[in-house]
JSON list of C-alpha atoms in Angstrom, two decimals:
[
{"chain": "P", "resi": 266, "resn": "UNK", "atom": "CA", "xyz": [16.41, 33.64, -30.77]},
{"chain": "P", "resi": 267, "resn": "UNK", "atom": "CA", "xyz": [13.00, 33.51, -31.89]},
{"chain": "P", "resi": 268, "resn": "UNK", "atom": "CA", "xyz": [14.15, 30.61, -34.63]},
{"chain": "P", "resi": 269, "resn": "UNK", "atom": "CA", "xyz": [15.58, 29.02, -32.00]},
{"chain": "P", "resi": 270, "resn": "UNK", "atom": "CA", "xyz": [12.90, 29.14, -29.96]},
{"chain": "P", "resi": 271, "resn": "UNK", "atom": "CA", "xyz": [10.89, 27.96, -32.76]},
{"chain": "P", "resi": 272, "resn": "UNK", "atom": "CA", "xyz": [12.15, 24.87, -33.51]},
{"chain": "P", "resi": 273, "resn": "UNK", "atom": "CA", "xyz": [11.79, 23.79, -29.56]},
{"chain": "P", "resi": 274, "resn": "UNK", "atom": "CA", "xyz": [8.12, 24.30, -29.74]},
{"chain": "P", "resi": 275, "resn": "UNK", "atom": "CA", "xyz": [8.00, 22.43, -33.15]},
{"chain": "P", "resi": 276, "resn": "UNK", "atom": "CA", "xyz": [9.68, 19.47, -31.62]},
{"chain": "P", "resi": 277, "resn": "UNK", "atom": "CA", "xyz": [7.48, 19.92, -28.83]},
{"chain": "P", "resi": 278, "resn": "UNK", "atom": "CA", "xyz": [4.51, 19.50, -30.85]},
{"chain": "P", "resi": 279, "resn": "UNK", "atom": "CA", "xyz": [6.04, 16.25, -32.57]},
{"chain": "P", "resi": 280, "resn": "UNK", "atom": "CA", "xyz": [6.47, 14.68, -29.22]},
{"chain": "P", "resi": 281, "resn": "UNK", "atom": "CA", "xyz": [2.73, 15.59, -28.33]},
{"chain": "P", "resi": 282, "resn": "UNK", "atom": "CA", "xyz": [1.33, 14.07, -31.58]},
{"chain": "P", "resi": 283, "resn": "UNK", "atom": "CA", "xyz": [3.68, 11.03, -30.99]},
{"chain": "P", "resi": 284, "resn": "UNK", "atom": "CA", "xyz": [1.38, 10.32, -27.84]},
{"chain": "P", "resi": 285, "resn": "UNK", "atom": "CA", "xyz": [4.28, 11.16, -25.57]},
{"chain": "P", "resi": 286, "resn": "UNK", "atom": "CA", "xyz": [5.71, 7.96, -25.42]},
{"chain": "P", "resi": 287, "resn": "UNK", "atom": "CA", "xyz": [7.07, 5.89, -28.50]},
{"chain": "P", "resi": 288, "resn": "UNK", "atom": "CA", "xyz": [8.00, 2.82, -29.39]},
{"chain": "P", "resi": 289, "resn": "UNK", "atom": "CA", "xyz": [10.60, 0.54, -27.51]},
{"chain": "P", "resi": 290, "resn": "UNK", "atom": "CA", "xyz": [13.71, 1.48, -28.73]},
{"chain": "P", "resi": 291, "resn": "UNK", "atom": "CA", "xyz": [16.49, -1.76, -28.62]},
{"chain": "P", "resi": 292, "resn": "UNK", "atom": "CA", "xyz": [19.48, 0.61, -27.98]},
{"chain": "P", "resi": 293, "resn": "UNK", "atom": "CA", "xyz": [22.00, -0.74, -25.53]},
{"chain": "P", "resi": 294, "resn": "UNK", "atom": "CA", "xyz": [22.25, 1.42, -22.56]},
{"chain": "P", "resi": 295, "resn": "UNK", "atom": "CA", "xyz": [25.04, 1.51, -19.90]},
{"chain": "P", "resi": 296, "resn": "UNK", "atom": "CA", "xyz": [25.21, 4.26, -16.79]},
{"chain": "P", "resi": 297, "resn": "UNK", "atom": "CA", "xyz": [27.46, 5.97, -15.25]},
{"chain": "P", "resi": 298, "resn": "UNK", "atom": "CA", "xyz": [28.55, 7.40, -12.12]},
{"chain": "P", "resi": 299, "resn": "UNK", "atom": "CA", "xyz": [30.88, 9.81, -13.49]},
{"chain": "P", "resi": 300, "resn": "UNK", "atom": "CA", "xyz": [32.14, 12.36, -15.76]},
{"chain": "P", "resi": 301, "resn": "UNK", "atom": "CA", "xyz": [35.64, 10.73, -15.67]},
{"chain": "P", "resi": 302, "resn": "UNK", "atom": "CA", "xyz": [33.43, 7.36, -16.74]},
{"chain": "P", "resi": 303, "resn": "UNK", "atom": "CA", "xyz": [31.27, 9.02, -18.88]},
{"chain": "P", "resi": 304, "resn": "UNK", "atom": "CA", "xyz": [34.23, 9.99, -21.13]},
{"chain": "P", "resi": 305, "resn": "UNK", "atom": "CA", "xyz": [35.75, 6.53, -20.98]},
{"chain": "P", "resi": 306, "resn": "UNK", "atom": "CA", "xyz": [32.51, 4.97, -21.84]},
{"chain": "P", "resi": 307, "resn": "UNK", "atom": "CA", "xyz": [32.87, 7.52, -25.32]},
{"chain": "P", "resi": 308, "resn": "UNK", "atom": "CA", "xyz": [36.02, 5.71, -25.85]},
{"chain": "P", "resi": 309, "resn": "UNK", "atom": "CA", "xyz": [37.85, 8.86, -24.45]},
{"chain": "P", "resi": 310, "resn": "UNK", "atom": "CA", "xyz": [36.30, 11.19, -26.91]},
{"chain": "P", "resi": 311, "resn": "UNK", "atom": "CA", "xyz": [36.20, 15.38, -25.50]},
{"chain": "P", "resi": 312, "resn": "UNK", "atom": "CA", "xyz": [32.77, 16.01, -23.88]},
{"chain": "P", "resi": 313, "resn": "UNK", "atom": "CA", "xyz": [31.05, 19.37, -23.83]},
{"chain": "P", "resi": 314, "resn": "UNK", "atom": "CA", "xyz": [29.92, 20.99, -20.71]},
{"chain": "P", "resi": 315, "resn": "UNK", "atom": "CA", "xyz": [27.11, 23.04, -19.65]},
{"chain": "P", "resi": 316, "resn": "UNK", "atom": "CA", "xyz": [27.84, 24.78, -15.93]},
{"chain": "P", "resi": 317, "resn": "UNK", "atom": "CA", "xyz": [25.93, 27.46, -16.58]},
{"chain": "P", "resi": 318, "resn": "UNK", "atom": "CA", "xyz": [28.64, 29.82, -15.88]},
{"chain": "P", "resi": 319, "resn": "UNK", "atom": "CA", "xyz": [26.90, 32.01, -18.17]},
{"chain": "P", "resi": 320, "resn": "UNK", "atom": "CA", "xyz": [23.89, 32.98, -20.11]},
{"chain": "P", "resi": 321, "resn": "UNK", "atom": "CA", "xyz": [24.67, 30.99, -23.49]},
{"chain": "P", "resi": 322, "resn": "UNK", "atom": "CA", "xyz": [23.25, 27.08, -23.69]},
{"chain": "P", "resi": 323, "resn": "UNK", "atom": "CA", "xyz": [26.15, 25.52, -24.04]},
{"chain": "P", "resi": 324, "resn": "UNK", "atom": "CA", "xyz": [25.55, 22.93, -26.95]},
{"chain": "P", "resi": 325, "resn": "UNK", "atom": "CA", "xyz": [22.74, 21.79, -25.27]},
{"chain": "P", "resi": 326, "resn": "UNK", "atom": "CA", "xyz": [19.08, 24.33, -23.86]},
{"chain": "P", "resi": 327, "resn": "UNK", "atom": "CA", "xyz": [16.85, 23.13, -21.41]},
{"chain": "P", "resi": 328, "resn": "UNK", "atom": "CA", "xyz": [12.83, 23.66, -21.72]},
{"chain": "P", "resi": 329, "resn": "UNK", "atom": "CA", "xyz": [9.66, 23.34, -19.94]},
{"chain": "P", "resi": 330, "resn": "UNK", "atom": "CA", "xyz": [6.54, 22.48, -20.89]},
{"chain": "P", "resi": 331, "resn": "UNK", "atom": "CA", "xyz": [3.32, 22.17, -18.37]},
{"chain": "P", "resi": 332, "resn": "UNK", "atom": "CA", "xyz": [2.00, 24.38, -15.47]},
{"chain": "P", "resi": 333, "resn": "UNK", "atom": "CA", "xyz": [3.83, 25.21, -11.84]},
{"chain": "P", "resi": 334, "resn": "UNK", "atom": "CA", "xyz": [7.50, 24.68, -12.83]},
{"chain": "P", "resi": 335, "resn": "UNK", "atom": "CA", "xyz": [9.81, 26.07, -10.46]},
{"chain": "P", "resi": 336, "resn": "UNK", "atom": "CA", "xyz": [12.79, 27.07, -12.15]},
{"chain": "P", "resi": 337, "resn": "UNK", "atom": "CA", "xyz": [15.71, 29.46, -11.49]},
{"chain": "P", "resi": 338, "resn": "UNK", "atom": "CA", "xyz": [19.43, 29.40, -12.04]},
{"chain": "P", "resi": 339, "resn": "UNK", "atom": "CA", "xyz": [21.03, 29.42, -8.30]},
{"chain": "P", "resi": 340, "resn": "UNK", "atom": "CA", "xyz": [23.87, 32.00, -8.09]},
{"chain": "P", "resi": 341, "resn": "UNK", "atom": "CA", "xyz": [23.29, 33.68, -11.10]},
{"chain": "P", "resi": 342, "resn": "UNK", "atom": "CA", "xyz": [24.18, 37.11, -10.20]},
{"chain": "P", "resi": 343, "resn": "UNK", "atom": "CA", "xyz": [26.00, 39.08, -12.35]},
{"chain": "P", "resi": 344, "resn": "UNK", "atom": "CA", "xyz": [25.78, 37.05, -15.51]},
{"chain": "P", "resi": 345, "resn": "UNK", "atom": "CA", "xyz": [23.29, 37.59, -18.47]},
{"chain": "P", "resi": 346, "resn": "UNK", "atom": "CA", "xyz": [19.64, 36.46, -17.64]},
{"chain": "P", "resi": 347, "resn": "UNK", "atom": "CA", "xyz": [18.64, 33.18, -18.23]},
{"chain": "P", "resi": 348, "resn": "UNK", "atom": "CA", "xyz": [15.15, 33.63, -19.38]},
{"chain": "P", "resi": 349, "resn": "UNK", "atom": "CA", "xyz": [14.42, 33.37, -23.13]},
{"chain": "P", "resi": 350, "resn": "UNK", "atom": "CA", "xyz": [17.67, 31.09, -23.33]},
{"chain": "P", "resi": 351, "resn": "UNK", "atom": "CA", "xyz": [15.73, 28.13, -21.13]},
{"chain": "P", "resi": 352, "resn": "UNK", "atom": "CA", "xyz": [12.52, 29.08, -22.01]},
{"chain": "P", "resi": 353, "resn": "UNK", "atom": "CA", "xyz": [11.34, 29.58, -18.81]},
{"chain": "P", "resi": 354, "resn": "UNK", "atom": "CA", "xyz": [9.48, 33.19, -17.93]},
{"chain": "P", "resi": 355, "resn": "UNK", "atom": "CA", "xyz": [10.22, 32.31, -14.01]},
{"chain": "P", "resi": 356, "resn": "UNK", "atom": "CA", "xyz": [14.07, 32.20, -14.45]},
{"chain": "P", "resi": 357, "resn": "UNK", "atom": "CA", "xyz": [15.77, 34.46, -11.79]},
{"chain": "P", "resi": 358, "resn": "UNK", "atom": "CA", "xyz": [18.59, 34.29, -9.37]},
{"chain": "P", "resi": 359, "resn": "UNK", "atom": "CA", "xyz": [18.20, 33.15, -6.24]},
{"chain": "P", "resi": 360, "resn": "UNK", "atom": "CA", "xyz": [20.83, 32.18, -3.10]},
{"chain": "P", "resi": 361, "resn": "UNK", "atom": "CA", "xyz": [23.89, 31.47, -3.76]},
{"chain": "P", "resi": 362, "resn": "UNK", "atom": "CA", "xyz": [27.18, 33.94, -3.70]},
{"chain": "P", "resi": 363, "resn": "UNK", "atom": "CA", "xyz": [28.22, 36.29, -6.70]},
{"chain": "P", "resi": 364, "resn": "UNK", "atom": "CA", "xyz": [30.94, 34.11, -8.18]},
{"chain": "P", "resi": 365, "resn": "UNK", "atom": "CA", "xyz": [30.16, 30.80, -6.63]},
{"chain": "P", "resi": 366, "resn": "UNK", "atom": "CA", "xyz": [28.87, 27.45, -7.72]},
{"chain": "P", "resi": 367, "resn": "UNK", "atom": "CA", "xyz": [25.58, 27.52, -10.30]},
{"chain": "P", "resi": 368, "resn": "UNK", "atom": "CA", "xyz": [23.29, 24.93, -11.08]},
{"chain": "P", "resi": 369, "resn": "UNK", "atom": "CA", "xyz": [19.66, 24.94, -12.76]},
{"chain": "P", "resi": 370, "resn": "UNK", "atom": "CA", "xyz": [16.78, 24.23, -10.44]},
{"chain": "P", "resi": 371, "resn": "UNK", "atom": "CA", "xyz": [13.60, 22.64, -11.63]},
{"chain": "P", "resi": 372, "resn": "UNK", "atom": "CA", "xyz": [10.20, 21.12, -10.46]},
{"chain": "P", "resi": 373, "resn": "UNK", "atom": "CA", "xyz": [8.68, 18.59, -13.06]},
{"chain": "P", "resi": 374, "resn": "UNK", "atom": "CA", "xyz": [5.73, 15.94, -11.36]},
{"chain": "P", "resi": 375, "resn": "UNK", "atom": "CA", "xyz": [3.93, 12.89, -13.69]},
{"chain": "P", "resi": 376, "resn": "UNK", "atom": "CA", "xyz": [0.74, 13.77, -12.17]},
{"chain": "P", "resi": 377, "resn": "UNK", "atom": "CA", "xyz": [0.85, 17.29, -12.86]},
{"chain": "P", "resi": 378, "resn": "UNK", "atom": "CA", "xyz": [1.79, 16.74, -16.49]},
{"chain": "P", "resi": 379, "resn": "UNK", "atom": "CA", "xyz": [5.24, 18.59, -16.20]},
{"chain": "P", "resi": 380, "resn": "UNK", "atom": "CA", "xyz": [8.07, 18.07, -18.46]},
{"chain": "P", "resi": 381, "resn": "UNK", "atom": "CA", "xyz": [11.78, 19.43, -19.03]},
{"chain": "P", "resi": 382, "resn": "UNK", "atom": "CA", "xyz": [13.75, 18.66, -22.44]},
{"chain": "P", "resi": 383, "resn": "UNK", "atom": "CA", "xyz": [17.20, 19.02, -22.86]},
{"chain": "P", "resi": 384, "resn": "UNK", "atom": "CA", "xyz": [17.48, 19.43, -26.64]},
{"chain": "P", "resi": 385, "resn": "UNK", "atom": "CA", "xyz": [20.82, 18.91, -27.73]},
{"chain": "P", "resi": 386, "resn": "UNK", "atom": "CA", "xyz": [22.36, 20.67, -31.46]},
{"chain": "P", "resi": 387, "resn": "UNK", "atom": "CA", "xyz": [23.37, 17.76, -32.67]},
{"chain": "P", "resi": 388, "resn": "UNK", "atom": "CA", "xyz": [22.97, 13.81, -31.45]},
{"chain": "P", "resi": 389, "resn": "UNK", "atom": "CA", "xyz": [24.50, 12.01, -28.73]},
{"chain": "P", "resi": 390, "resn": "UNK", "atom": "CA", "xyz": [26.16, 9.04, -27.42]},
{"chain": "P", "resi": 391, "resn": "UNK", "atom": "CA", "xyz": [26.25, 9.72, -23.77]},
{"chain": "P", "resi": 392, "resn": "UNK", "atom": "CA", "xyz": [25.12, 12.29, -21.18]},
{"chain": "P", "resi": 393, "resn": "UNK", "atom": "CA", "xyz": [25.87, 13.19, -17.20]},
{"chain": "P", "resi": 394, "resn": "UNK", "atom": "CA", "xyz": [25.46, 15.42, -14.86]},
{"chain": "P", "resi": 395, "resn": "UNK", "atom": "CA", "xyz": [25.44, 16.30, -11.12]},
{"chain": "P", "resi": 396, "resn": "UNK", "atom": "CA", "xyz": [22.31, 15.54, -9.29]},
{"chain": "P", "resi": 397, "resn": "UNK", "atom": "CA", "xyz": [20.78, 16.97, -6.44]},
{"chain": "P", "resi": 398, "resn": "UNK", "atom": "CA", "xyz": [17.61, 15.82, -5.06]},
{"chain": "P", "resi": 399, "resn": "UNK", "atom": "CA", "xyz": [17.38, 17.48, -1.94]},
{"chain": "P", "resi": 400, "resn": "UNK", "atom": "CA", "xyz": [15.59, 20.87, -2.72]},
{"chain": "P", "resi": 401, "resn": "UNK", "atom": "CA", "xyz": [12.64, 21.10, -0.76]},
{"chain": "P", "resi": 402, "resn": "UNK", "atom": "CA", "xyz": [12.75, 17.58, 0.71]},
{"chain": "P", "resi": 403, "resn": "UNK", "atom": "CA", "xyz": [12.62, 14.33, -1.61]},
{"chain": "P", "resi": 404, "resn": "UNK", "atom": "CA", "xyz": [10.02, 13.86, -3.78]},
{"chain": "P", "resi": 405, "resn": "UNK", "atom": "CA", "xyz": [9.43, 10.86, -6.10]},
{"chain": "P", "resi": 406, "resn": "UNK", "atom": "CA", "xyz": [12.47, 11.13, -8.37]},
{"chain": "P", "resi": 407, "resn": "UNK", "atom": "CA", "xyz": [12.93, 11.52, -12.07]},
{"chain": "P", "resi": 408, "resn": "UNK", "atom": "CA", "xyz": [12.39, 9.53, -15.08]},
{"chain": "P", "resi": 409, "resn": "UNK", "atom": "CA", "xyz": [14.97, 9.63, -17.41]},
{"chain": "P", "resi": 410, "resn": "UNK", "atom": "CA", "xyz": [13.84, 9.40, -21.43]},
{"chain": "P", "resi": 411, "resn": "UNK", "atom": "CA", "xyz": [16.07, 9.97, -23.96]},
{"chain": "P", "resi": 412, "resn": "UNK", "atom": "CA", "xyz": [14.31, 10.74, -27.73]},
{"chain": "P", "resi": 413, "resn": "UNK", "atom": "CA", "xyz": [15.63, 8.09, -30.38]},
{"chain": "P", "resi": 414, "resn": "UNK", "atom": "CA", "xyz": [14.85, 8.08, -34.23]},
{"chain": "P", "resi": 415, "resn": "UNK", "atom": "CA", "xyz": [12.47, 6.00, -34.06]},
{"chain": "P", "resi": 416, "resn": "UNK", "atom": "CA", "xyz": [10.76, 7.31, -30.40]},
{"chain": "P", "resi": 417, "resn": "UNK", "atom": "CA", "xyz": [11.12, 7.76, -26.71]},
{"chain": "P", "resi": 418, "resn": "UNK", "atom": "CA", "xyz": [12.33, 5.09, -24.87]},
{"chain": "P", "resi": 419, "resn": "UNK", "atom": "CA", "xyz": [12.46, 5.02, -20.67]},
{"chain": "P", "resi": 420, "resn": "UNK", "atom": "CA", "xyz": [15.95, 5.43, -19.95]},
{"chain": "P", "resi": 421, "resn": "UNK", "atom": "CA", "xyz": [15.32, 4.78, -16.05]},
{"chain": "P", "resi": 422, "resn": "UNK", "atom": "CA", "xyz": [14.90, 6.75, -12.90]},
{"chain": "P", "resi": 423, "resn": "UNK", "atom": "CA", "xyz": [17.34, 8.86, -11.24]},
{"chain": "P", "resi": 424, "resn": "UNK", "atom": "CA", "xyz": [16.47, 8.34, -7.68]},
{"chain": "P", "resi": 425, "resn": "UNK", "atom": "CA", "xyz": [18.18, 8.84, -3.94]},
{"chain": "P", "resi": 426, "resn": "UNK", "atom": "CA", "xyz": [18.83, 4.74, -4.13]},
{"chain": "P", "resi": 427, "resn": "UNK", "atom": "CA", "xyz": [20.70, 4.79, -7.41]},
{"chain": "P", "resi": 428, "resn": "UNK", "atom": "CA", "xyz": [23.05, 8.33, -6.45]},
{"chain": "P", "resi": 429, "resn": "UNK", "atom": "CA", "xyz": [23.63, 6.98, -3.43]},
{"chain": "P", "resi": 430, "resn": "UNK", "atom": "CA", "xyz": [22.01, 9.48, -1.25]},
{"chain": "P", "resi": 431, "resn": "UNK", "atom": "CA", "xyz": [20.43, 12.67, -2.51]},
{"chain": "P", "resi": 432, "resn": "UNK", "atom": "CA", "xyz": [23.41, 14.24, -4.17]},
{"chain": "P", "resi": 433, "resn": "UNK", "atom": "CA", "xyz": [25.36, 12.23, -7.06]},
{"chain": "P", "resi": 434, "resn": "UNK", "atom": "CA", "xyz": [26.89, 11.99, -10.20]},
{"chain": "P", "resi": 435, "resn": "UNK", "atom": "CA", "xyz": [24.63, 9.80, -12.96]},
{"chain": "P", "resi": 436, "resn": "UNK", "atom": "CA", "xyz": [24.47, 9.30, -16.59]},
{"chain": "P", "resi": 437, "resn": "UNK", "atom": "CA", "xyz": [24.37, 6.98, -19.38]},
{"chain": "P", "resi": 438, "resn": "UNK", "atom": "CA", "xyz": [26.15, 6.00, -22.71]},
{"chain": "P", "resi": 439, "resn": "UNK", "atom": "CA", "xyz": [24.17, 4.72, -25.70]},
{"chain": "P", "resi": 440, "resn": "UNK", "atom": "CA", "xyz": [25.10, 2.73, -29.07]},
{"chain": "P", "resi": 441, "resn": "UNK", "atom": "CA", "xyz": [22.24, 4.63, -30.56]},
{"chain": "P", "resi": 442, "resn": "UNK", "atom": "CA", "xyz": [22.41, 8.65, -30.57]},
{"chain": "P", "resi": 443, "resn": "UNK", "atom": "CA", "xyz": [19.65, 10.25, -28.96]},
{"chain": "P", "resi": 444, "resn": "UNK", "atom": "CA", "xyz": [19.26, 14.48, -30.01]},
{"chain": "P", "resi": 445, "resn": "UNK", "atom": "CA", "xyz": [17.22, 14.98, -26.59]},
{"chain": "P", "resi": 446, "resn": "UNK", "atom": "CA", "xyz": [16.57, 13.77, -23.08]},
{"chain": "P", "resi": 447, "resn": "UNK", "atom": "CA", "xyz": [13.06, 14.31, -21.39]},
{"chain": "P", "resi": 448, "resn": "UNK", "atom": "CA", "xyz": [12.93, 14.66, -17.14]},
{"chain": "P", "resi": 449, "resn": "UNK", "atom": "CA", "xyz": [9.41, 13.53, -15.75]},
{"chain": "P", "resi": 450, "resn": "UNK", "atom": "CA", "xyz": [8.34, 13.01, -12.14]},
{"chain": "P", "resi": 451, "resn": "UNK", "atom": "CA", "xyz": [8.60, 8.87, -11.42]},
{"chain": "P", "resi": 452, "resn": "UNK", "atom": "CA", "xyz": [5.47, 9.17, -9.49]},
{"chain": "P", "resi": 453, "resn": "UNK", "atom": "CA", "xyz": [2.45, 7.65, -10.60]},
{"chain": "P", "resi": 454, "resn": "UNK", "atom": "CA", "xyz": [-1.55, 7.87, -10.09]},
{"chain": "P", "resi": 455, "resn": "UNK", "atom": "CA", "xyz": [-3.06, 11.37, -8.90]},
{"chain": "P", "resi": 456, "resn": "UNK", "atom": "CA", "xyz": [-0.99, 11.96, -6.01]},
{"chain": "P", "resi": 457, "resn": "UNK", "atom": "CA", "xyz": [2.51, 11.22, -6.69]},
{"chain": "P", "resi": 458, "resn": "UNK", "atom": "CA", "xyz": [4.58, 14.43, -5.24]},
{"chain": "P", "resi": 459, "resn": "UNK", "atom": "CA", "xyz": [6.33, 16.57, -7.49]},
{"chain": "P", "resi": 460, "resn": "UNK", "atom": "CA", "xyz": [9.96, 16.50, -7.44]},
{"chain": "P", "resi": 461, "resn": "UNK", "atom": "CA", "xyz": [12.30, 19.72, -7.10]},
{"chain": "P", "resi": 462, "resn": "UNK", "atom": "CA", "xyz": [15.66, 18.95, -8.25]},
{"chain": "P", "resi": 463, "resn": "UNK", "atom": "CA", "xyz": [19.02, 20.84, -9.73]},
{"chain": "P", "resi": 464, "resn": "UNK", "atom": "CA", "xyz": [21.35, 19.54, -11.95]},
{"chain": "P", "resi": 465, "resn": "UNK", "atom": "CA", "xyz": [24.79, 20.98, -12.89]},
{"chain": "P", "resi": 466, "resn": "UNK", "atom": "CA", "xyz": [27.76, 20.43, -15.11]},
{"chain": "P", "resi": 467, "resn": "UNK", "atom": "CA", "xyz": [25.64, 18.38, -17.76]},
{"chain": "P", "resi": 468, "resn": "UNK", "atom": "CA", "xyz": [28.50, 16.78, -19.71]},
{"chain": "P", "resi": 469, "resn": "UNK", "atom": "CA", "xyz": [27.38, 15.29, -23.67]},
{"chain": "P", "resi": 470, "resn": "UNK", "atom": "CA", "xyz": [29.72, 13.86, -26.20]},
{"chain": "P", "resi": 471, "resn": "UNK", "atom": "CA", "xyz": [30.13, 11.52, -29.11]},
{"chain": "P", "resi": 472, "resn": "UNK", "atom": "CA", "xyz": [31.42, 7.83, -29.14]},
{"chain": "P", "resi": 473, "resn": "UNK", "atom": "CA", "xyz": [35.13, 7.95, -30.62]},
{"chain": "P", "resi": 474, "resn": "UNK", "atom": "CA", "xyz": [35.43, 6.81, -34.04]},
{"chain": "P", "resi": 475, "resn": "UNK", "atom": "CA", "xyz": [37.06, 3.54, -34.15]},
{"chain": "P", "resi": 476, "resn": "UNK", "atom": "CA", "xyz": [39.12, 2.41, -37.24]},
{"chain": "P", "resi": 477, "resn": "UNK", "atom": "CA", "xyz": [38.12, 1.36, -40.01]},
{"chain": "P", "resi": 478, "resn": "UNK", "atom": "CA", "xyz": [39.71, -2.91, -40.05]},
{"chain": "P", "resi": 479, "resn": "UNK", "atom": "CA", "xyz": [41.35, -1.64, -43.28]},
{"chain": "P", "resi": 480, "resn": "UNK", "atom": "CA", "xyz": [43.13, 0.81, -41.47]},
{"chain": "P", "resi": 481, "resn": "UNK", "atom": "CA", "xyz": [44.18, -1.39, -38.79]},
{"chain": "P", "resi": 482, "resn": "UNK", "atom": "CA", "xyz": [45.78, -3.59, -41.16]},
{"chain": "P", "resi": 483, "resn": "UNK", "atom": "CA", "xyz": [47.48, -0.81, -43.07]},
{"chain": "P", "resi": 484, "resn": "UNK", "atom": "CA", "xyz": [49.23, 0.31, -40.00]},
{"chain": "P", "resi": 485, "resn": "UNK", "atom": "CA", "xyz": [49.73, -3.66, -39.16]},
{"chain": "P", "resi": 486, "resn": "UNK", "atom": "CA", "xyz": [51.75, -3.86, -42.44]},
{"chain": "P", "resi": 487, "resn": "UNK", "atom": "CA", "xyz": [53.55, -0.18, -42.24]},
{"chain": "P", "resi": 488, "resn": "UNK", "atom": "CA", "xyz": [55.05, -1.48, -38.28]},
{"chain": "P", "resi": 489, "resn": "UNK", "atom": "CA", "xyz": [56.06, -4.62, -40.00]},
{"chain": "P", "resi": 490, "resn": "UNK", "atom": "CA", "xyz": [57.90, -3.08, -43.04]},
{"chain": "P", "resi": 491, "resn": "UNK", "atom": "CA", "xyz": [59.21, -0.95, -40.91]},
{"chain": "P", "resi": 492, "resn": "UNK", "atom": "CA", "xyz": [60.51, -3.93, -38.62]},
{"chain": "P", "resi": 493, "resn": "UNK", "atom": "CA", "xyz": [62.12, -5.54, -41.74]},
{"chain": "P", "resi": 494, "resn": "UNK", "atom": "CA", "xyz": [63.73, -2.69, -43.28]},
{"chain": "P", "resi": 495, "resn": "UNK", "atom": "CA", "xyz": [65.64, -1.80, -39.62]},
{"chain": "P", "resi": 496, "resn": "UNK", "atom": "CA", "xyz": [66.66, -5.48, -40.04]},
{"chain": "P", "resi": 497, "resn": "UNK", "atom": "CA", "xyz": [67.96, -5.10, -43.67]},
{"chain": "P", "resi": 498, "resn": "UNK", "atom": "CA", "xyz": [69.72, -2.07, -42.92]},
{"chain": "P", "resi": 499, "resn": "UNK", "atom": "CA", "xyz": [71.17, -3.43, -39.31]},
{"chain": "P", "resi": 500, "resn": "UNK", "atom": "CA", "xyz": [75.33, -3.97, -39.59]},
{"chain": "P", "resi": 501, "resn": "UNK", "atom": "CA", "xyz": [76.39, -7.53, -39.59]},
{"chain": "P", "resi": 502, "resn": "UNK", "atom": "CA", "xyz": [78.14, -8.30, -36.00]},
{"chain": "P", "resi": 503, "resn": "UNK", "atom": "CA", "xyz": [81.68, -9.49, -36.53]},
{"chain": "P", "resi": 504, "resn": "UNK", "atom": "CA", "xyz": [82.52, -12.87, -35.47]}
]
């Protein structure tokens, strides 16, 4: 754990010392409006899944840096704590029924300089998940980053106009991989509000590998030798 825990705080540093926000990144982004297109977007490759059913990170752990975060893992009872694995000290259950539906609550706000990174184990195509902006009342929405080779780049802002209301599915496929996405109020100037979200079922995955033109025309020739050989061997009709 504490190697784990480690290496988030030594790619927290590098984002700090990067100024927080890098260079534009030319990646071609698409989003999404669900899993079902998230995982046709991949080219139908398997996605991995993170419902916090229990208390592993799931491919993918979730940390927060600045002051006054409000975090907590909604209907958590009964299942291994949290805290440590998200790197939050205020983790703890609250509402929700033994058994029922869980989802990760957070506060992040621009103006209060609060952040949450979801640092994935290996890079990305494409990422998802279930919004819910209604905690507490809307606030001023998120901005969506997602960390590059070569920097941050502003992904967009997940907001009550683009979900459709203040619950909704939203993502977004890449043809550059990204190994974490950053969550930042979309508030700017002093004042902005702080926004209290949750998020479940964050869905990540790989574009399918698409074959190699060699390949293609291997198989090309294999279906046509095939097609003459059941001709060769086909009895002659009688007259």
């Amino acid at each position: 754990m504490k190697t784990w825990q480690g290496s988030l705080r030594r790619f927290a540093v590098a984002l700090g010392a990067a100024g927080c926000i890098g260079p534009a990144v030319a990646a071609e982004v698409d989003w999404v409006y669900s899993q079902a297109e998230l995982q046709m977007a991949l080219g139908g490759a398997a996605l991995q899944v993170e419902s916090f059913t229990d208390g592993l990170p799931d491919g993918v752990a979730l940390s927060t840096f600045g002051p006054s975060h409000v975090v907590a893992v909604s209907g958590s009872e009964g299942i291994p704590s949290f805290a440590g694995l998200y790197e939050a000290a205020g983790v703890q259950a609250v509402g929700g029924a033994a058994g029922g539906s869980r989802q990760f609550l957070d506060t992040v706000s621009s103006s209060g300089q609060q952040q949450t990174v979801w640092f994935f184990h290996q890079a990305r195509h494409g990422v998802g998940a279930y919004w819910d902006l209604a905690p507490w009342g809307l606030g001023e929405g998120l901005a969506l980053y997602a960390v590059f080779d070569h920097g941050e780049s502003l992904i967009g802002e997940i907001s009550a106009a683009r979900l459709g209301g203040s619950r909704g599915y939203l993502g977004f496929t890449s043809d550059q991989t990204f190994s974490a996405v950053i969550l930042r109020g979309a508030g700017l100037g002093v004042g902005a509000n702080a926004e209290t979200y949750a998020v479940d079922n964050i869905a990540f995955g790989n574009q399918a590998p698409v074959p190699e033109p060699e390949t293609i025309l291997l198989w090309a020739a294999g279906l046509t030798g095939l097609a003459l050989a059941r001709r060769r061997n086909r009895p002659a009709s009688n007259a």
